[in-house]
Coordinates of C-alpha atoms in Angstrom, one line a residue:
M1 CA 0.0 0.0 0.0
L2 CA 1.5 3.3 -1.1
S3 CA 1.6 6.2 1.5
P4 CA 0.0 9.5 0.4
K5 CA 3.4 11.0 -0.1
D6 CA 4.8 8.1 -2.1
R7 CA 1.7 8.0 -4.3
L8 CA 1.9 11.8 -5.0
N9 CA 5.7 11.6 -5.7
K10 CA 5.2 8.8 -8.1
V11 CA 2.6 10.8 -10.1
F12 CA 5.1 13.8 -10.2
N13 CA 7.8 11.4 -11.5
G14 CA 5.5 9.9 -14.2
E15 CA 5.4 6.5 -12.5
K16 CA 2.4 4.2 -12.4
V17 CA 0.2 4.3 -9.2
D18 CA -2.6 2.2 -7.9
R19 CA -5.1 5.2 -8.1
P20 CA -4.9 9.0 -8.4
P21 CA -4.1 10.9 -5.3
C22 CA -6.8 13.2 -3.9
I23 CA -5.5 16.4 -2.5
C24 CA -6.5 20.0 -1.8
P25 CA -3.4 22.2 -1.7
G26 CA -4.5 25.2 0.5
G27 CA -4.1 28.8 -0.3
M28 CA -6.8 29.7 -2.8
M29 CA -7.8 26.1 -2.7
N30 CA -8.9 26.2 0.9
M31 CA -10.0 22.8 2.2
V32 CA -11.2 23.8 5.7
I33 CA -14.9 23.4 6.3
T34 CA -17.2 24.3 9.2
D35 CA -17.8 20.7 10.1
I36 CA -14.1 20.2 10.8
M37 CA -13.7 23.5 12.7
E38 CA -16.6 22.6 14.9
D39 CA -15.4 19.1 15.5
I40 CA -11.9 20.0 16.7
G41 CA -12.8 23.4 18.3
V42 CA -10.5 25.5 16.2
G43 CA -12.0 28.1 14.0
F44 CA -11.6 31.2 11.8
P45 CA -10.4 33.9 11.8
Q46 CA -8.1 32.9 14.7
A47 CA -6.5 30.1 12.8
H48 CA -5.3 32.5 10.1
M49 CA -3.1 34.2 12.7
D50 CA -2.0 31.3 14.9
A51 CA 0.5 28.7 13.7
Q52 CA -0.6 25.9 16.0
M53 CA -4.3 26.4 15.1
M54 CA -3.4 26.5 11.4
A55 CA -1.4 23.3 11.7
D56 CA -4.2 21.6 13.8
L57 CA -6.8 22.4 11.1
A58 CA -4.5 21.1 8.3
V59 CA -3.9 17.9 10.2
A60 CA -7.7 17.5 10.9
V61 CA -8.4 17.7 7.2
Y62 CA -6.2 14.7 6.6
E63 CA -7.3 12.8 9.8
K64 CA -11.0 13.3 9.0
E65 CA -10.3 11.5 5.7
C66 CA -11.0 14.4 3.4
F67 CA -7.7 14.8 1.6
E68 CA -4.3 13.1 1.4
N69 CA -2.1 16.1 2.3
Y70 CA -1.4 18.9 4.7
G71 CA -1.6 22.4 3.2
V72 CA -1.4 26.0 4.5
P73 CA -2.4 28.8 4.6
F74 CA -6.2 28.9 4.0
C75 CA -6.5 32.1 2.1
M76 CA -5.0 34.3 -0.6
T77 CA -4.3 37.5 1.4
V78 CA -1.0 36.7 3.3
E79 CA 1.3 38.2 0.6
A80 CA -0.9 41.3 0.0
E81 CA -1.0 42.0 3.7
E82 CA 2.8 41.7 3.9
F83 CA 3.1 44.3 1.1
G84 CA 0.9 46.7 3.1
A85 CA -2.6 46.0 2.0
K86 CA -5.2 46.0 4.8
V87 CA -7.2 42.8 5.2
D88 CA -10.5 41.9 6.8
M89 CA -9.7 38.5 8.4
G90 CA -13.2 37.1 7.7
T91 CA -15.2 34.7 9.8
N92 CA -15.9 31.0 9.9
I93 CA -18.2 31.6 7.0
Y94 CA -16.3 33.9 4.6
E95 CA -12.5 34.1 3.9
P96 CA -10.1 37.0 4.5
H97 CA -10.2 39.7 1.8
V98 CA -8.4 42.9 1.0
V99 CA -10.3 46.1 2.1
E100 CA -7.6 48.7 1.5
Y101 CA -4.9 48.7 -1.2
A102 CA -1.2 49.5 -0.6
I103 CA -0.6 51.6 -3.7
N104 CA -2.7 53.3 -6.4
S105 CA -0.7 52.8 -9.5
V106 CA 2.0 50.4 -10.8
Q107 CA 4.2 53.6 -10.9
E108 CA 4.2 53.5 -7.1
W109 CA 5.7 50.1 -6.8
E110 CA 9.0 51.4 -5.3
M111 CA 7.0 52.5 -2.2
L112 CA 6.6 48.8 -1.4
S113 CA 8.9 47.1 1.1
E114 CA 10.4 43.6 0.8
I115 CA 8.6 41.0 2.9
N116 CA 10.0 40.4 6.4
F117 CA 9.5 36.7 7.0
Q118 CA 10.4 37.0 10.6
Q119 CA 7.0 38.6 11.5
G120 CA 3.4 38.8 10.5
R121 CA 1.3 36.2 8.8
S122 CA 4.1 35.0 6.6
K123 CA 5.9 33.8 9.8
V124 CA 2.7 32.2 10.9
V125 CA 2.6 30.2 7.7
L126 CA 6.2 29.2 8.0
D127 CA 5.8 28.1 11.6
A128 CA 2.7 26.1 10.7
I129 CA 4.7 24.3 8.0
K130 CA 7.4 23.5 10.6
L131 CA 4.8 22.0 12.9
L132 CA 3.3 19.9 10.1
K133 CA 6.7 18.7 8.9
S134 CA 7.4 17.4 12.4
K135 CA 4.4 15.2 12.5
E136 CA 4.4 12.5 9.8
S137 CA 6.9 11.9 7.1
D138 CA 4.4 10.0 4.8
I139 CA 1.9 12.9 4.5
P140 CA 2.9 15.5 1.9
V141 CA 3.1 19.1 3.2
I142 CA 2.0 21.6 0.5
G143 CA 3.1 25.2 0.8
N144 CA 1.2 27.9 -1.1
L145 CA 1.8 31.1 -3.0
T146 CA -0.7 33.5 -4.4
G147 CA 0.4 34.0 -8.0
P148 CA 2.1 37.1 -9.3
I149 CA -0.9 38.6 -11.1
S150 CA -3.3 37.9 -8.2
T151 CA -0.9 39.3 -5.6
A152 CA -0.3 42.4 -7.7
S153 CA -4.0 43.0 -8.2
S154 CA -4.5 42.6 -4.4
I155 CA -1.9 45.3 -3.7
M156 CA -3.7 47.8 -5.9
E157 CA -7.2 48.2 -7.4
P158 CA -7.5 45.4 -9.9
V159 CA -9.3 47.4 -12.7
V160 CA -6.6 50.1 -12.6
F161 CA -3.9 47.4 -12.5
Y162 CA -5.3 45.6 -15.6
K163 CA -5.5 49.0 -17.5
E164 CA -1.9 49.9 -16.6
L165 CA -0.6 46.6 -17.9
R166 CA -1.0 48.3 -21.3
K167 CA -0.9 52.0 -20.4
N168 CA 2.2 51.8 -18.2
N169 CA 3.7 48.5 -19.5
S170 CA 7.3 49.1 -18.5
E171 CA 6.4 50.1 -14.9
A172 CA 3.9 47.2 -14.7
H173 CA 6.7 44.8 -15.5
K174 CA 8.9 46.3 -12.9
F175 CA 6.1 46.0 -10.3
V176 CA 5.2 42.4 -11.1
D177 CA 8.9 41.5 -11.3
F178 CA 9.4 42.9 -7.8
V179 CA 6.3 41.0 -6.5
T180 CA 7.6 37.8 -8.1
E181 CA 11.0 38.1 -6.5
Q182 CA 9.4 38.3 -3.1
L183 CA 7.2 35.3 -3.9
I184 CA 10.3 33.3 -4.9
Q185 CA 11.8 34.2 -1.5
F186 CA 8.5 33.2 0.3
A187 CA 8.6 29.9 -1.6
K188 CA 12.2 29.2 -0.6
E189 CA 11.3 30.1 3.1
Q190 CA 8.4 27.6 2.9
I191 CA 10.8 24.9 1.5
V192 CA 13.3 25.5 4.3
A193 CA 10.4 25.2 6.8
G194 CA 9.6 21.8 5.4
A195 CA 7.2 22.1 2.4
D196 CA 7.4 19.1 0.1
I197 CA 5.5 20.8 -2.7
I198 CA 4.8 24.5 -3.7
A199 CA 1.4 25.3 -5.2
I200 CA 0.9 28.6 -7.0
S201 CA -2.6 29.8 -7.6
D202 CA -3.2 32.8 -9.8
P203 CA -7.0 33.1 -10.3
S204 CA -6.7 36.8 -11.4
G205 CA -4.2 35.9 -14.1
T206 CA -6.6 34.2 -16.5
G207 CA -6.6 34.2 -20.2
E208 CA -10.2 35.6 -20.1
I209 CA -9.2 38.6 -18.1
L210 CA -5.8 39.3 -19.7
G211 CA -6.3 38.0 -23.2
P212 CA -3.7 35.7 -24.8
K213 CA -1.1 38.3 -25.4
L214 CA -1.0 39.7 -21.8
F215 CA -1.5 36.2 -20.4
K216 CA 1.7 35.2 -22.1
E217 CA 3.5 38.4 -21.3
F218 CA 2.7 38.6 -17.6
A219 CA 1.0 35.4 -16.2
V220 CA 3.2 32.8 -18.0
K221 CA 6.4 34.8 -17.7
Y222 CA 6.2 35.5 -14.0
I223 CA 4.8 32.1 -13.0
N224 CA 7.7 30.6 -14.8
K225 CA 10.1 32.9 -13.1
I226 CA 8.9 31.5 -9.8
V227 CA 9.3 27.9 -11.0
D228 CA 12.8 28.6 -12.3
G229 CA 13.6 30.5 -9.1
I230 CA 13.1 27.4 -7.0
Q231 CA 14.2 24.7 -9.4
N232 CA 17.5 24.2 -7.5
E233 CA 15.4 23.1 -4.5
N234 CA 14.2 20.0 -6.4
I235 CA 10.6 20.6 -5.1
P236 CA 7.6 19.7 -7.3
T237 CA 5.2 22.5 -8.2
I238 CA 1.5 22.8 -8.9
V239 CA 0.1 25.8 -10.8
H240 CA -3.6 26.5 -10.7
I241 CA -5.1 28.8 -13.4
C242 CA -8.8 29.8 -13.3
G243 CA -11.1 30.4 -16.2
Q244 CA -11.6 29.0 -19.6
M245 CA -8.5 27.7 -21.4
K246 CA -9.8 27.4 -25.0
K247 CA -7.9 30.5 -26.3
V248 CA -4.8 30.1 -24.2
Y249 CA -3.9 26.3 -24.2
H250 CA -0.8 27.1 -26.3
E251 CA 0.4 29.6 -23.7
V252 CA -0.7 27.4 -20.8
N253 CA 1.5 24.6 -22.2
K254 CA 4.5 26.9 -21.7
I255 CA 4.0 27.0 -18.0
K256 CA 6.9 25.0 -16.6
S257 CA 5.1 23.6 -13.5
G258 CA 5.1 19.9 -12.9
V259 CA 1.3 19.9 -12.6
L260 CA -1.4 22.1 -14.1
S261 CA -4.6 22.6 -12.2
F262 CA -7.9 23.9 -13.6
D263 CA -11.3 24.9 -12.3
S264 CA -14.6 23.2 -13.2
I265 CA -15.3 25.3 -16.3
V266 CA -12.5 23.4 -18.1
S267 CA -13.2 20.0 -19.6
M268 CA -10.5 17.7 -18.4
N269 CA -11.0 15.6 -21.5
E270 CA -10.3 18.8 -23.6
A271 CA -7.4 19.7 -21.4
R272 CA -5.9 16.3 -21.9
K273 CA -6.3 16.6 -25.7
N274 CA -4.7 20.0 -25.8
L275 CA -1.9 19.4 -23.3
G276 CA -0.7 15.9 -24.4
D277 CA 1.2 14.1 -21.6
R278 CA 1.3 17.0 -19.2
L279 CA 0.3 16.1 -15.6
I280 CA -3.1 17.7 -14.9
M281 CA -5.1 18.1 -11.7
G282 CA -8.8 18.6 -10.9
N283 CA -11.5 19.4 -11.1
V284 CA -14.5 18.2 -9.1
S285 CA -17.1 21.0 -9.0
T286 CA -17.0 22.9 -5.6
Y287 CA -20.6 23.9 -6.1
T288 CA -21.6 20.2 -6.3
I289 CA -19.4 19.4 -3.3
E290 CA -21.2 22.0 -1.3
F291 CA -24.8 21.6 -2.5
G292 CA -24.9 18.2 -4.2
E293 CA -25.1 14.6 -2.9
P294 CA -22.2 12.1 -2.3
D295 CA -23.2 9.8 -5.2
K296 CA -23.0 12.7 -7.7
I297 CA -19.6 13.9 -6.4
A298 CA -18.4 10.3 -6.7
E299 CA -19.6 10.3 -10.3
L300 CA -17.8 13.6 -11.0
T301 CA -14.7 12.2 -9.4
Q302 CA -14.7 9.1 -11.6
K303 CA -15.3 11.2 -14.7
C304 CA -12.2 13.3 -13.9
V305 CA -10.2 10.0 -13.7
K306 CA -11.7 8.8 -17.0
D307 CA -11.0 12.1 -18.7
G308 CA -7.3 11.9 -17.8
S309 CA -6.8 13.8 -14.5
N310 CA -3.6 12.5 -12.8
I311 CA -4.5 14.1 -9.4
I312 CA -8.0 14.5 -8.1
S313 CA -8.9 17.8 -6.4
P314 CA -11.7 20.2 -6.0
A315 CA -11.9 22.7 -8.8
C316 CA -11.4 25.6 -6.5
G317 CA -11.5 26.4 -2.7
L318 CA -14.3 24.6 -0.9
G319 CA -17.3 26.5 0.4
M320 CA -16.9 26.3 4.2
K321 CA -20.4 25.0 4.6
S322 CA -19.6 21.9 2.4
P323 CA -20.8 18.8 4.3
I324 CA -18.0 16.6 5.3
K325 CA -19.8 13.5 3.8
N326 CA -19.6 15.2 0.5
V327 CA -15.9 16.1 0.8
R328 CA -15.1 12.5 1.8
S329 CA -16.9 11.1 -1.2
M330 CA -14.0 11.9 -3.5
I331 CA -11.5 9.7 -1.7
K332 CA -14.1 7.1 -1.1
S333 CA -14.9 6.9 -4.8
L334 CA -11.2 6.5 -5.6
K335 CA -10.9 3.8 -3.0
K336 CA -14.0 2.2 -4.3
E337 CA -15.7 2.5 -1.0
I338 CA -19.0 3.9 -2.4

């Protein structure tokens, strides 16, 4: 019987496995639900700011037989807050979100400070990874980054940011490059803390929002800079891109990540046809996980396997009111327990 870590490593290495792994990385792809928080007595928003609580929730997700990994953090606001944006830390129903931006234009990027990983929520994440790494060696620990475009558009007003990608193209590149350099350092700090895998989620860097040209010029370029920046660490990477892929498969295929992850709007069968032998992850509908029935979720899980998904995961972050029986149905389906 393969351990969760061995099974996932074999997939990354292109080796045969008994069945696809079932994971939920963290970050944008939050896996914590109310049922688990209530069961162990640890909740939001406190767990976003406390390393032990964060680690306890990540462990509970695995121990409650929801997913086969540990993953932190549980939101996409850590990096933006470290750059000076103000964040509403949310509740046990809704996730943290930016309420005040750090700068007003890409031309102000030099006002931003480098991230100090010895304080703030970046340190909470690093300490949580250390706690998770100390627990069990056969459970993969996934560290998470908010992608370059999503981080940049959380530091300043998104509509203005997207306009300035064209209007102030040179300064926009300097801004996103600065952000990317800090993300590379955050990834390296997570790896030192014990992360086995780095997942990068860039939901604001879609082909639909940017268009193929800017998607290639900004999203692909700077995601690849992160992947290249940590290649010497020999750590596998997962990149999640939201939105439809039809117009940008050619560009998506240039992303150097070991695994590409997509949301539920993307047909995994179509992705497989367009991406050849690339490793792909996903993409069980999070809407169905929250509002559907276990049998339907099991059916969607098996369809993902049939359509060529190498790793099964929810298509996006779970709704926190998703019933635990629904979340468990993915793994149960893969284990043929349903």
